[in-house]
Amino acid sequence: MQKLHIEGGHKLFGELQVPTAKNALLPIIAASIMAKGEVCIYNCVKLVDVFSMTDILNSIGCVSTWVDNTLIISSANIHSHSIKEEYTKKIRSSIFMLGPMLSVLGKAKVAYPGGCNIGARPIDLHLHGLRELGVKIEEKHGYIYCDGACMHANEIHLDFPSVGATENLMMAAVRLNGTTTIYNAAREPEIVDLANFLTAMGAHIFGAGSSTIVIEGTKELHGVEYSSIKDRIICGTYLIACGITGGKITLVGSPKEHNMALLSNLKQAGAKIDANNDSVTICCNSKLKALPDIATQVFPGFPTDLQSQMLTLQTTSKGTSVISENLFETRFKICTELIKMGANITLKDRMAIVKGVPKLYGADVEACDLRGGAGLVLAGLGADGYTTVNQVEHIDRGYHRIEDDLRCLGAVINRF
Ligand code: UD1
């Protein structure tokens, strides 16, 4: 069990390249199995979740090789349509294998997915969409059995614009004969990136990034070389970090369009923001004002993946903030730990009422999930004294050595 030890009270200064987005890479790695030929993914981040995904591919006969930061995937010798629980329990994104496996193998048997404990995380929308595409599905003995013998293009309406379901259905539909339309599709940048990746492999996809995605089936997808978008959540995490500590930092690689809700909030709080299509600079000379009302929403609303970090910022902002979590019901676990550091937070159903205090005090705290863990690191950066964040493996799922990035920006933080 590794820990991060943080000396609080240092302002952040400097420039950092934002790494590639994990949430874009995971479905893309799954989609790679549909290519006849090698897929090369450049600037791939070496995160635990990415390795869990390549382990899944390798378990069914794909060969994934790393050359520095390039991931090369060959799927010529797939020998299995079954993914065991020992793989799926590690990562929620294992569910992404359903669409590509149905497309290539005509069937799939996948154990129920695991992942961060941030709420119920059902998969009903994935299964509903697949059924609309003609897949026969049985759920028994902890496995989802999918038979795609009668798959056909169709119109699918999602009751909620789920990111994962939209991605799974795009992948399932891309090689079906005819036109599939997904209504009420998710609009996140990672959806557009997956569409761009599939298009580069020869797919015909229109409307990604809007609520209606149209997919004209194509018989064969070919190998491709691809670079994914940068991680808007990591970018946002470090922008918020600077809001907490003060200072001036520039994050390069993530366009402002991917983080408009956050940037607008930070501006309202008093931060100076200078952003364009490739970088964002934040400058904070004084304590930020509390934001009275923050509610997580689907894109382009405020992202749930930045809620814990934003909540942390509110603990020492001037005033009171009410934060509503509308996507994942157990994403307030961080509050118990922040209260240990001196935060004034009251929880009511899916709302956190945060009254800003002058400062937090360093403490020994536990990361309970990926983004909550990142929030605690930020709390430590701004706190008086020393903070130890335990259970760093949660944070490692989404941030490759977060301490190296933050140290580049002037933080005093070490892993031991
Ligand atoms: C993805 C992201 C995750 C992010 C989330 C929301 C990846 C790998 N993960 O997760 O980091 O927090 O989007 O932006 O990209 N839902 C259902 N039934 C389903 C599917 C989802 O009810 O079949 C609900 C979920 O419980 C949740 C909401 O829909 O309340 C959003 O989930 P979804 O958009 O599917 O998130 P993920 O794809 O799991």
Short mmCIF file of C-alpha atoms and ligand atoms in Angstrom, two decimals:
data_model
loop_
_atom_site.label_atom_id
_atom_site.label_comp_id
_atom_site.label_asym_id
_atom_site.label_seq_id
_atom_site.Cartn_x
_atom_site.Cartn_y
_atom_site.Cartn_z
CA MET A 1 0.00 0.00 0.00
CA GLN A 2 1.70 3.19 -1.12
CA LYS A 3 1.13 6.63 0.34
CA LEU A 4 1.62 10.19 -0.76
CA HIS A 5 3.20 12.59 1.70
CA ILE A 6 2.46 16.25 1.05
CA GLU A 7 3.84 19.41 2.58
CA GLY A 8 1.06 21.94 2.15
CA GLY A 9 1.23 25.65 1.50
CA HIS A 10 3.29 25.87 -1.70
CA LYS A 11 1.84 27.83 -4.62
CA LEU A 12 1.90 26.17 -8.05
CA PHE A 13 3.79 27.70 -10.97
CA GLY A 14 4.90 26.42 -14.37
CA GLU A 15 3.75 24.55 -17.46
CA LEU A 16 2.73 20.92 -17.97
CA GLN A 17 1.73 18.77 -20.96
CA VAL A 18 -1.61 17.09 -20.32
CA PRO A 19 -1.40 13.30 -20.90
CA THR A 20 -3.74 11.31 -23.15
CA ALA A 21 -7.23 10.71 -21.79
CA LYS A 22 -7.72 7.34 -20.09
CA ASN A 23 -11.47 7.48 -20.73
CA ALA A 24 -10.84 7.93 -24.44
CA LEU A 25 -8.23 5.16 -24.57
CA LEU A 26 -10.22 2.42 -22.86
CA PRO A 27 -13.01 2.08 -25.46
CA ILE A 28 -10.46 2.60 -28.24
CA ILE A 29 -8.37 -0.32 -26.98
CA ALA A 30 -11.53 -2.44 -26.92
CA ALA A 31 -12.47 -1.29 -30.44
CA SER A 32 -9.00 -2.27 -31.72
CA ILE A 33 -10.02 -5.92 -31.84
CA MET A 34 -12.30 -5.06 -34.79
CA ALA A 35 -9.36 -4.08 -37.03
CA LYS A 36 -8.02 -6.44 -39.68
CA GLY A 37 -4.42 -5.39 -39.21
CA GLU A 38 -2.35 -3.75 -36.50
CA VAL A 39 -3.53 -0.81 -34.45
CA CYS A 40 -0.88 1.62 -33.16
CA ILE A 41 -1.96 3.99 -30.42
CA TYR A 42 0.57 6.76 -29.81
CA ASN A 43 1.19 8.52 -26.50
CA CYS A 44 -0.74 5.88 -24.66
CA VAL A 45 -0.63 6.41 -20.89
CA LYS A 46 0.75 3.57 -18.79
CA LEU A 47 -2.05 3.52 -16.26
CA VAL A 48 -3.26 0.55 -14.24
CA ASP A 49 -6.64 0.69 -16.02
CA VAL A 50 -4.96 0.66 -19.43
CA PHE A 51 -2.96 -2.44 -18.43
CA SER A 52 -6.16 -4.06 -17.13
CA MET A 53 -7.72 -3.47 -20.55
CA THR A 54 -4.76 -4.89 -22.49
CA ASP A 55 -4.76 -7.90 -20.12
CA ILE A 56 -8.37 -8.50 -21.18
CA LEU A 57 -7.40 -8.36 -24.87
CA ASN A 58 -4.45 -10.69 -24.29
CA SER A 59 -6.73 -13.15 -22.45
CA ILE A 60 -8.76 -13.72 -25.63
CA GLY A 61 -5.73 -14.11 -27.91
CA CYS A 62 -4.80 -10.57 -28.97
CA VAL A 63 -1.18 -9.51 -28.76
CA SER A 64 -0.52 -6.11 -27.24
CA THR A 65 3.02 -4.76 -27.28
CA TRP A 66 4.50 -1.56 -25.93
CA VAL A 67 7.24 0.34 -27.76
CA ASP A 68 7.99 3.23 -25.42
CA ASN A 69 4.60 4.94 -25.13
CA THR A 70 3.11 3.40 -28.27
CA LEU A 71 0.69 0.54 -27.77
CA ILE A 72 0.49 -1.89 -30.70
CA ILE A 73 -2.44 -4.30 -30.82
CA SER A 74 -2.76 -7.27 -33.15
CA SER A 75 -6.00 -9.22 -33.09
CA ALA A 76 -5.27 -11.79 -35.81
CA ASN A 77 -5.43 -14.76 -33.44
CA ILE A 78 -8.41 -14.22 -31.17
CA HIS A 79 -9.35 -17.64 -29.80
CA SER A 80 -11.99 -16.90 -27.18
CA HIS A 81 -15.25 -15.01 -26.81
CA SER A 82 -15.23 -15.30 -23.02
CA ILE A 83 -13.81 -12.87 -20.44
CA LYS A 84 -13.41 -14.17 -16.92
CA GLU A 85 -14.30 -12.35 -13.72
CA GLU A 86 -10.64 -12.13 -12.64
CA TYR A 87 -10.26 -9.58 -15.48
CA THR A 88 -13.63 -7.83 -15.46
CA LYS A 89 -13.71 -7.18 -11.72
CA LYS A 90 -10.69 -4.90 -12.03
CA ILE A 91 -12.23 -2.47 -14.45
CA ARG A 92 -15.70 -1.23 -15.28
CA SER A 93 -14.65 -0.64 -18.90
CA SER A 94 -14.46 -4.40 -19.44
CA ILE A 95 -18.12 -3.99 -20.46
CA PHE A 96 -16.81 -2.25 -23.62
CA MET A 97 -15.73 -5.65 -24.90
CA LEU A 98 -19.35 -6.67 -25.58
CA GLY A 99 -19.82 -4.48 -28.66
CA PRO A 100 -16.50 -5.30 -30.39
CA MET A 101 -16.68 -9.04 -29.56
CA LEU A 102 -20.21 -9.29 -30.94
CA SER A 103 -19.05 -7.47 -34.03
CA VAL A 104 -16.04 -9.71 -34.67
CA LEU A 105 -17.02 -13.05 -33.14
CA GLY A 106 -20.82 -12.92 -33.22
CA LYS A 107 -21.01 -13.81 -29.54
CA ALA A 108 -19.63 -12.75 -26.18
CA LYS A 109 -19.58 -14.05 -22.62
CA VAL A 110 -18.42 -11.43 -20.15
CA ALA A 111 -18.44 -11.50 -16.33
CA TYR A 112 -20.05 -8.48 -14.64
CA PRO A 113 -17.77 -5.44 -14.55
CA GLY A 114 -16.08 -4.02 -11.43
CA GLY A 115 -14.40 -0.61 -11.12
CA CYS A 116 -14.61 2.38 -8.77
CA ASN A 117 -17.21 2.10 -6.03
CA ILE A 118 -19.01 5.38 -6.74
CA GLY A 119 -22.59 4.14 -7.06
CA ALA A 120 -24.78 1.34 -8.37
CA ARG A 121 -23.48 1.63 -11.96
CA PRO A 122 -26.03 -0.54 -13.75
CA ILE A 123 -25.51 -1.74 -17.33
CA ASP A 124 -29.18 -1.86 -18.37
CA LEU A 125 -28.74 0.81 -21.07
CA HIS A 126 -25.90 -1.16 -22.69
CA LEU A 127 -28.04 -4.31 -22.72
CA HIS A 128 -31.19 -2.51 -23.89
CA GLY A 129 -29.29 -1.06 -26.87
CA LEU A 130 -27.74 -4.39 -27.77
CA ARG A 131 -31.17 -6.06 -27.64
CA GLU A 132 -32.42 -3.37 -30.06
CA LEU A 133 -29.61 -4.51 -32.38
CA GLY A 134 -30.99 -8.06 -32.25
CA VAL A 135 -28.61 -9.51 -29.64
CA LYS A 136 -30.10 -12.28 -27.49
CA ILE A 137 -28.90 -11.78 -23.92
CA GLU A 138 -29.01 -14.06 -20.92
CA GLU A 139 -27.66 -13.13 -17.49
CA LYS A 140 -26.74 -16.12 -15.35
CA HIS A 141 -24.05 -17.33 -12.93
CA GLY A 142 -22.42 -13.88 -12.83
CA TYR A 143 -21.94 -13.76 -16.60
CA ILE A 144 -23.65 -11.90 -19.44
CA TYR A 145 -24.13 -14.25 -22.40
CA CYS A 146 -24.69 -12.46 -25.72
CA ASP A 147 -25.66 -14.17 -28.94
CA GLY A 148 -25.30 -11.92 -31.97
CA ALA A 149 -26.35 -14.41 -34.67
CA CYS A 150 -29.36 -12.26 -35.62
CA MET A 151 -27.83 -8.80 -35.21
CA HIS A 152 -29.19 -6.04 -37.42
CA ALA A 153 -28.97 -2.26 -37.72
CA ASN A 154 -31.75 -0.39 -35.95
CA GLU A 155 -32.90 2.81 -34.27
CA ILE A 156 -32.03 2.95 -30.57
CA HIS A 157 -33.28 5.45 -28.03
CA LEU A 158 -31.29 5.71 -24.79
CA ASP A 159 -33.36 6.78 -21.76
CA PHE A 160 -30.23 8.51 -20.45
CA PRO A 161 -27.20 9.66 -22.49
CA SER A 162 -24.78 7.15 -20.95
CA VAL A 163 -21.20 7.55 -22.15
CA GLY A 164 -20.36 3.85 -21.91
CA ALA A 165 -23.61 2.66 -23.50
CA THR A 166 -23.22 5.09 -26.41
CA GLU A 167 -19.67 3.84 -26.99
CA ASN A 168 -20.59 0.18 -26.72
CA LEU A 169 -23.45 0.58 -29.18
CA MET A 170 -21.34 2.54 -31.67
CA MET A 171 -18.84 -0.32 -31.64
CA ALA A 172 -21.52 -3.01 -31.91
CA ALA A 173 -23.21 -1.26 -34.84
CA VAL A 174 -20.26 -0.21 -36.92
CA ARG A 175 -20.03 -3.38 -39.00
CA LEU A 176 -23.76 -4.15 -39.25
CA ASN A 177 -25.40 -3.99 -42.64
CA GLY A 178 -27.58 -0.84 -42.91
CA THR A 179 -28.07 2.30 -40.81
CA THR A 180 -28.12 2.43 -37.02
CA THR A 181 -29.22 5.62 -35.29
CA ILE A 182 -28.59 6.27 -31.60
CA TYR A 183 -30.96 8.89 -30.17
CA ASN A 184 -30.19 10.71 -26.91
CA ALA A 185 -26.55 9.70 -27.32
CA ALA A 186 -23.88 11.02 -24.95
CA ARG A 187 -21.97 14.05 -26.29
CA GLU A 188 -18.71 13.83 -24.32
CA PRO A 189 -15.42 14.54 -26.16
CA GLU A 190 -14.46 10.88 -25.65
CA ILE A 191 -17.43 9.88 -27.85
CA VAL A 192 -16.12 12.10 -30.64
CA ASP A 193 -12.66 10.62 -30.18
CA LEU A 194 -13.97 7.05 -30.46
CA ALA A 195 -15.91 8.04 -33.59
CA ASN A 196 -12.73 9.55 -35.06
CA PHE A 197 -10.80 6.37 -34.26
CA LEU A 198 -13.45 4.13 -35.84
CA THR A 199 -13.65 6.44 -38.86
CA ALA A 200 -9.87 6.21 -39.25
CA MET A 201 -10.36 2.41 -39.36
CA GLY A 202 -12.88 2.80 -42.20
CA ALA A 203 -16.20 3.21 -40.35
CA HIS A 204 -18.92 5.66 -41.40
CA ILE A 205 -20.16 7.59 -38.37
CA PHE A 206 -21.99 10.91 -38.44
CA GLY A 207 -23.11 13.27 -35.67
CA ALA A 208 -20.76 12.19 -32.86
CA GLY A 209 -20.74 15.02 -30.33
CA SER A 210 -24.45 15.64 -30.90
CA SER A 211 -27.42 13.78 -29.41
CA THR A 212 -28.07 11.79 -32.58
CA ILE A 213 -25.37 9.51 -33.95
CA VAL A 214 -25.87 7.82 -37.32
CA ILE A 215 -23.77 4.80 -38.24
CA GLU A 216 -23.73 3.43 -41.78
CA GLY A 217 -22.48 -0.13 -41.54
CA THR A 218 -19.25 -1.08 -43.23
CA LYS A 219 -17.99 -4.65 -43.82
CA GLU A 220 -14.37 -4.42 -42.81
CA LEU A 221 -12.28 -2.19 -40.58
CA HIS A 222 -8.55 -1.88 -41.19
CA GLY A 223 -5.52 -1.24 -38.97
CA VAL A 224 -4.73 2.33 -38.02
CA GLU A 225 -2.24 4.64 -36.33
CA TYR A 226 -3.96 6.98 -33.90
CA SER A 227 -3.39 9.61 -31.20
CA SER A 228 -6.22 10.23 -28.75
CA ILE A 229 -7.37 13.45 -27.12
CA LYS A 230 -5.76 14.72 -23.93
CA ASP A 231 -7.26 14.18 -20.52
CA ARG A 232 -9.72 16.96 -19.70
CA ILE A 233 -10.18 15.60 -16.17
CA ILE A 234 -6.44 15.68 -15.38
CA CYS A 235 -6.30 19.16 -16.89
CA GLY A 236 -9.25 20.22 -14.73
CA THR A 237 -7.77 18.61 -11.60
CA TYR A 238 -4.56 20.67 -11.86
CA LEU A 239 -6.47 23.87 -12.68
CA ILE A 240 -8.47 23.38 -9.49
CA ALA A 241 -5.23 22.59 -7.62
CA CYS A 242 -3.95 26.03 -8.60
CA GLY A 243 -7.26 27.53 -7.47
CA ILE A 244 -6.59 26.00 -4.05
CA THR A 245 -2.90 26.86 -3.64
CA GLY A 246 -2.74 30.10 -5.65
CA GLY A 247 -0.07 30.68 -8.31
CA LYS A 248 -0.07 30.54 -12.11
CA ILE A 249 0.10 27.41 -14.26
CA THR A 250 -0.38 26.54 -17.93
CA LEU A 251 -1.68 23.17 -19.06
CA VAL A 252 -0.91 22.32 -22.66
CA GLY A 253 -2.78 19.93 -24.96
CA SER A 254 -6.36 20.07 -23.75
CA PRO A 255 -8.61 22.53 -25.63
CA LYS A 256 -10.82 24.92 -23.70
CA GLU A 257 -13.96 23.44 -25.37
CA HIS A 258 -13.44 20.27 -23.32
CA ASN A 259 -13.63 22.13 -20.01
CA MET A 260 -15.99 25.08 -20.56
CA ALA A 261 -18.15 24.39 -17.49
CA LEU A 262 -15.14 24.25 -15.19
CA LEU A 263 -13.47 27.31 -16.72
CA SER A 264 -16.66 29.32 -16.37
CA ASN A 265 -16.92 28.29 -12.69
CA LEU A 266 -13.31 29.14 -11.95
CA LYS A 267 -13.74 32.56 -13.59
CA GLN A 268 -16.87 33.25 -11.52
CA ALA A 269 -14.87 32.32 -8.42
CA GLY A 270 -12.30 35.00 -9.27
CA ALA A 271 -9.54 33.10 -11.11
CA LYS A 272 -7.98 34.68 -14.20
CA ILE A 273 -8.23 32.27 -17.11
CA ASP A 274 -6.57 32.54 -20.50
CA ALA A 275 -7.58 29.61 -22.71
CA ASN A 276 -7.43 28.62 -26.36
CA ASN A 277 -7.68 25.52 -28.53
CA ASP A 278 -4.53 23.98 -27.14
CA SER A 279 -3.85 25.31 -23.66
CA VAL A 280 -5.29 26.83 -20.52
CA THR A 281 -3.53 29.22 -18.15
CA ILE A 282 -4.94 29.92 -14.71
CA CYS A 283 -3.71 32.66 -12.41
CA CYS A 284 -4.96 32.98 -8.82
CA ASN A 285 -3.58 35.85 -6.76
CA SER A 286 -6.06 35.69 -3.91
CA LYS A 287 -8.49 33.27 -2.26
CA LEU A 288 -11.36 32.31 -4.58
CA LYS A 289 -15.05 32.97 -3.85
CA ALA A 290 -17.35 30.03 -3.14
CA LEU A 291 -19.68 29.01 -5.96
CA PRO A 292 -23.21 28.93 -4.52
CA ASP A 293 -24.53 26.17 -6.74
CA ILE A 294 -22.57 23.41 -8.49
CA ALA A 295 -24.46 20.50 -10.05
CA THR A 296 -22.88 17.64 -11.96
CA GLN A 297 -24.40 17.03 -15.39
CA VAL A 298 -23.64 15.22 -18.59
CA PHE A 299 -21.35 17.05 -21.05
CA PRO A 300 -21.22 20.01 -21.60
CA GLY A 301 -22.37 20.41 -17.98
CA PHE A 302 -20.07 20.22 -14.98
CA PRO A 303 -18.37 16.78 -15.01
CA THR A 304 -18.92 14.37 -12.14
CA ASP A 305 -15.25 13.37 -12.50
CA LEU A 306 -14.25 16.85 -11.25
CA GLN A 307 -16.82 17.06 -8.46
CA SER A 308 -14.57 15.85 -5.62
CA GLN A 309 -11.78 18.21 -6.65
CA MET A 310 -14.21 21.16 -6.92
CA LEU A 311 -15.75 20.28 -3.58
CA THR A 312 -12.24 20.38 -2.09
CA LEU A 313 -11.72 23.87 -3.52
CA GLN A 314 -14.99 25.00 -1.93
CA THR A 315 -13.85 23.91 1.56
CA THR A 316 -11.54 26.93 1.80
CA SER A 317 -13.32 29.34 -0.57
CA LYS A 318 -15.00 32.47 0.77
CA GLY A 319 -18.71 31.69 1.39
CA THR A 320 -21.02 28.69 1.17
CA SER A 321 -21.41 26.29 -1.70
CA VAL A 322 -24.07 23.68 -2.40
CA ILE A 323 -22.86 20.80 -4.56
CA SER A 324 -25.35 18.37 -6.10
CA GLU A 325 -24.12 15.03 -7.43
CA ASN A 326 -26.56 13.89 -10.09
CA LEU A 327 -24.67 10.97 -11.64
CA PHE A 328 -23.00 8.75 -9.06
CA GLU A 329 -24.74 8.57 -5.68
CA THR A 330 -21.78 7.60 -3.49
CA ARG A 331 -19.33 10.20 -4.70
CA PHE A 332 -19.25 12.10 -1.40
CA LYS A 333 -17.04 9.63 0.47
CA ILE A 334 -14.24 12.18 0.33
CA CYS A 335 -16.21 14.39 2.77
CA THR A 336 -15.42 12.25 5.83
CA GLU A 337 -11.72 12.69 5.09
CA LEU A 338 -11.98 16.42 4.37
CA ILE A 339 -13.82 16.90 7.67
CA LYS A 340 -10.80 15.28 9.39
CA MET A 341 -8.76 18.09 7.84
CA GLY A 342 -11.07 20.76 9.28
CA ALA A 343 -13.63 21.20 6.48
CA ASN A 344 -17.20 22.22 7.34
CA ILE A 345 -19.44 19.97 5.22
CA THR A 346 -23.01 18.79 5.77
CA LEU A 347 -24.37 16.00 3.59
CA LYS A 348 -28.03 15.80 2.67
CA ASP A 349 -29.10 13.12 0.18
CA ARG A 350 -27.19 13.89 -3.01
CA MET A 351 -26.10 17.34 -1.81
CA ALA A 352 -23.06 18.59 0.05
CA ILE A 353 -23.32 21.96 1.78
CA VAL A 354 -19.81 23.31 2.14
CA LYS A 355 -19.09 26.33 4.33
CA GLY A 356 -15.67 27.72 3.51
CA VAL A 357 -13.17 27.74 6.41
CA PRO A 358 -9.98 29.86 6.47
CA LYS A 359 -7.75 26.80 6.05
CA LEU A 360 -7.54 23.01 6.20
CA TYR A 361 -5.00 21.24 8.40
CA GLY A 362 -2.80 18.34 7.29
CA ALA A 363 -3.99 14.88 8.40
CA ASP A 364 -3.72 11.16 7.65
CA VAL A 365 -6.49 10.41 5.13
CA GLU A 366 -7.72 7.54 2.93
CA ALA A 367 -8.39 7.74 -0.80
CA CYS A 368 -11.70 5.90 -1.27
CA ASP A 369 -12.00 6.19 -5.05
CA LEU A 370 -10.07 7.61 -7.99
CA ARG A 371 -11.35 11.20 -8.17
CA GLY A 372 -11.94 11.46 -4.42
CA GLY A 373 -8.31 10.45 -3.95
CA ALA A 374 -7.21 13.22 -6.31
CA GLY A 375 -9.38 15.63 -4.30
CA LEU A 376 -7.53 14.66 -1.11
CA VAL A 377 -4.17 15.30 -2.75
CA LEU A 378 -5.37 18.79 -3.67
CA ALA A 379 -6.60 19.30 -0.10
CA GLY A 380 -3.12 18.36 1.13
CA LEU A 381 -1.47 20.84 -1.24
CA GLY A 382 -3.48 23.70 0.22
CA ALA A 383 -3.48 22.57 3.87
CA ASP A 384 -1.43 23.84 6.75
CA GLY A 385 1.23 21.25 7.63
CA TYR A 386 1.66 17.68 6.40
CA THR A 387 -0.90 15.36 4.84
CA THR A 388 -0.55 11.64 4.15
CA VAL A 389 -2.91 10.20 1.53
CA ASN A 390 -3.26 6.41 1.86
CA GLN A 391 -4.59 3.92 -0.70
CA VAL A 392 -2.84 5.68 -3.58
CA GLU A 393 -3.66 2.78 -5.90
CA HIS A 394 -7.10 4.33 -6.40
CA ILE A 395 -5.46 7.51 -7.72
CA ASP A 396 -3.01 5.54 -9.89
CA ARG A 397 -5.96 4.22 -11.91
CA GLY A 398 -6.39 7.62 -13.53
CA TYR A 399 -3.24 9.67 -12.86
CA HIS A 400 0.18 8.31 -13.84
CA ARG A 401 2.38 9.28 -10.87
CA ILE A 402 0.35 12.36 -9.91
CA GLU A 403 3.20 13.40 -7.61
CA ASP A 404 5.63 13.84 -10.55
CA ASP A 405 3.22 16.20 -12.33
CA LEU A 406 2.57 18.23 -9.21
CA ARG A 407 6.25 18.37 -8.27
CA CYS A 408 6.94 19.83 -11.77
CA LEU A 409 4.56 22.62 -10.79
CA GLY A 410 6.32 23.31 -7.49
CA ALA A 411 4.40 21.11 -5.06
CA VAL A 412 6.26 19.30 -2.28
CA ILE A 413 4.92 15.77 -2.53
CA ASN A 414 6.53 12.32 -2.32
CA ARG A 415 5.46 8.72 -2.60
CA PHE A 416 6.58 6.13 -0.10
C1 UD1 B 1 -17.93 7.31 -17.97
C2 UD1 B 1 -16.54 7.60 -17.47
C3 UD1 B 1 -16.58 8.06 -16.03
C4 UD1 B 1 -17.51 9.24 -15.89
C5 UD1 B 1 -18.88 8.96 -16.49
C6 UD1 B 1 -19.80 10.14 -16.52
C7 UD1 B 1 -15.21 6.05 -18.77
C8 UD1 B 1 -14.33 4.86 -18.78
N1 UD1 B 1 -15.75 6.39 -17.60
O1 UD1 B 1 -18.44 6.27 -17.14
O2 UD1 B 1 -15.27 8.41 -15.63
O3 UD1 B 1 -17.67 9.54 -14.51
O4 UD1 B 1 -18.73 8.49 -17.85
O5 UD1 B 1 -19.24 11.18 -17.24
O6 UD1 B 1 -15.39 6.70 -19.78
N2 UD1 B 1 -26.31 4.35 -16.19
C9 UD1 B 1 -27.41 3.53 -16.10
N3 UD1 B 1 -27.44 2.41 -16.87
C10 UD1 B 1 -26.42 2.09 -17.74
C11 UD1 B 1 -25.32 2.94 -17.82
C12 UD1 B 1 -25.28 4.07 -17.02
O7 UD1 B 1 -28.33 3.79 -15.34
O8 UD1 B 1 -26.53 1.05 -18.43
C13 UD1 B 1 -26.26 5.57 -15.33
C14 UD1 B 1 -25.11 5.51 -14.34
O9 UD1 B 1 -25.45 4.83 -13.16
C15 UD1 B 1 -24.86 6.98 -14.09
C16 UD1 B 1 -25.17 7.61 -15.45
O10 UD1 B 1 -25.95 6.67 -16.16
O11 UD1 B 1 -25.76 7.50 -13.14
C17 UD1 B 1 -23.93 7.97 -16.25
O12 UD1 B 1 -23.18 6.81 -16.51
P1 UD1 B 1 -22.31 6.65 -17.81
O13 UD1 B 1 -22.41 7.88 -18.64
O14 UD1 B 1 -22.67 5.35 -18.44
O15 UD1 B 1 -20.86 6.55 -17.21
P2 UD1 B 1 -19.76 5.48 -17.57
O16 UD1 B 1 -19.72 5.24 -19.03
O17 UD1 B 1 -19.86 4.33 -16.64
#
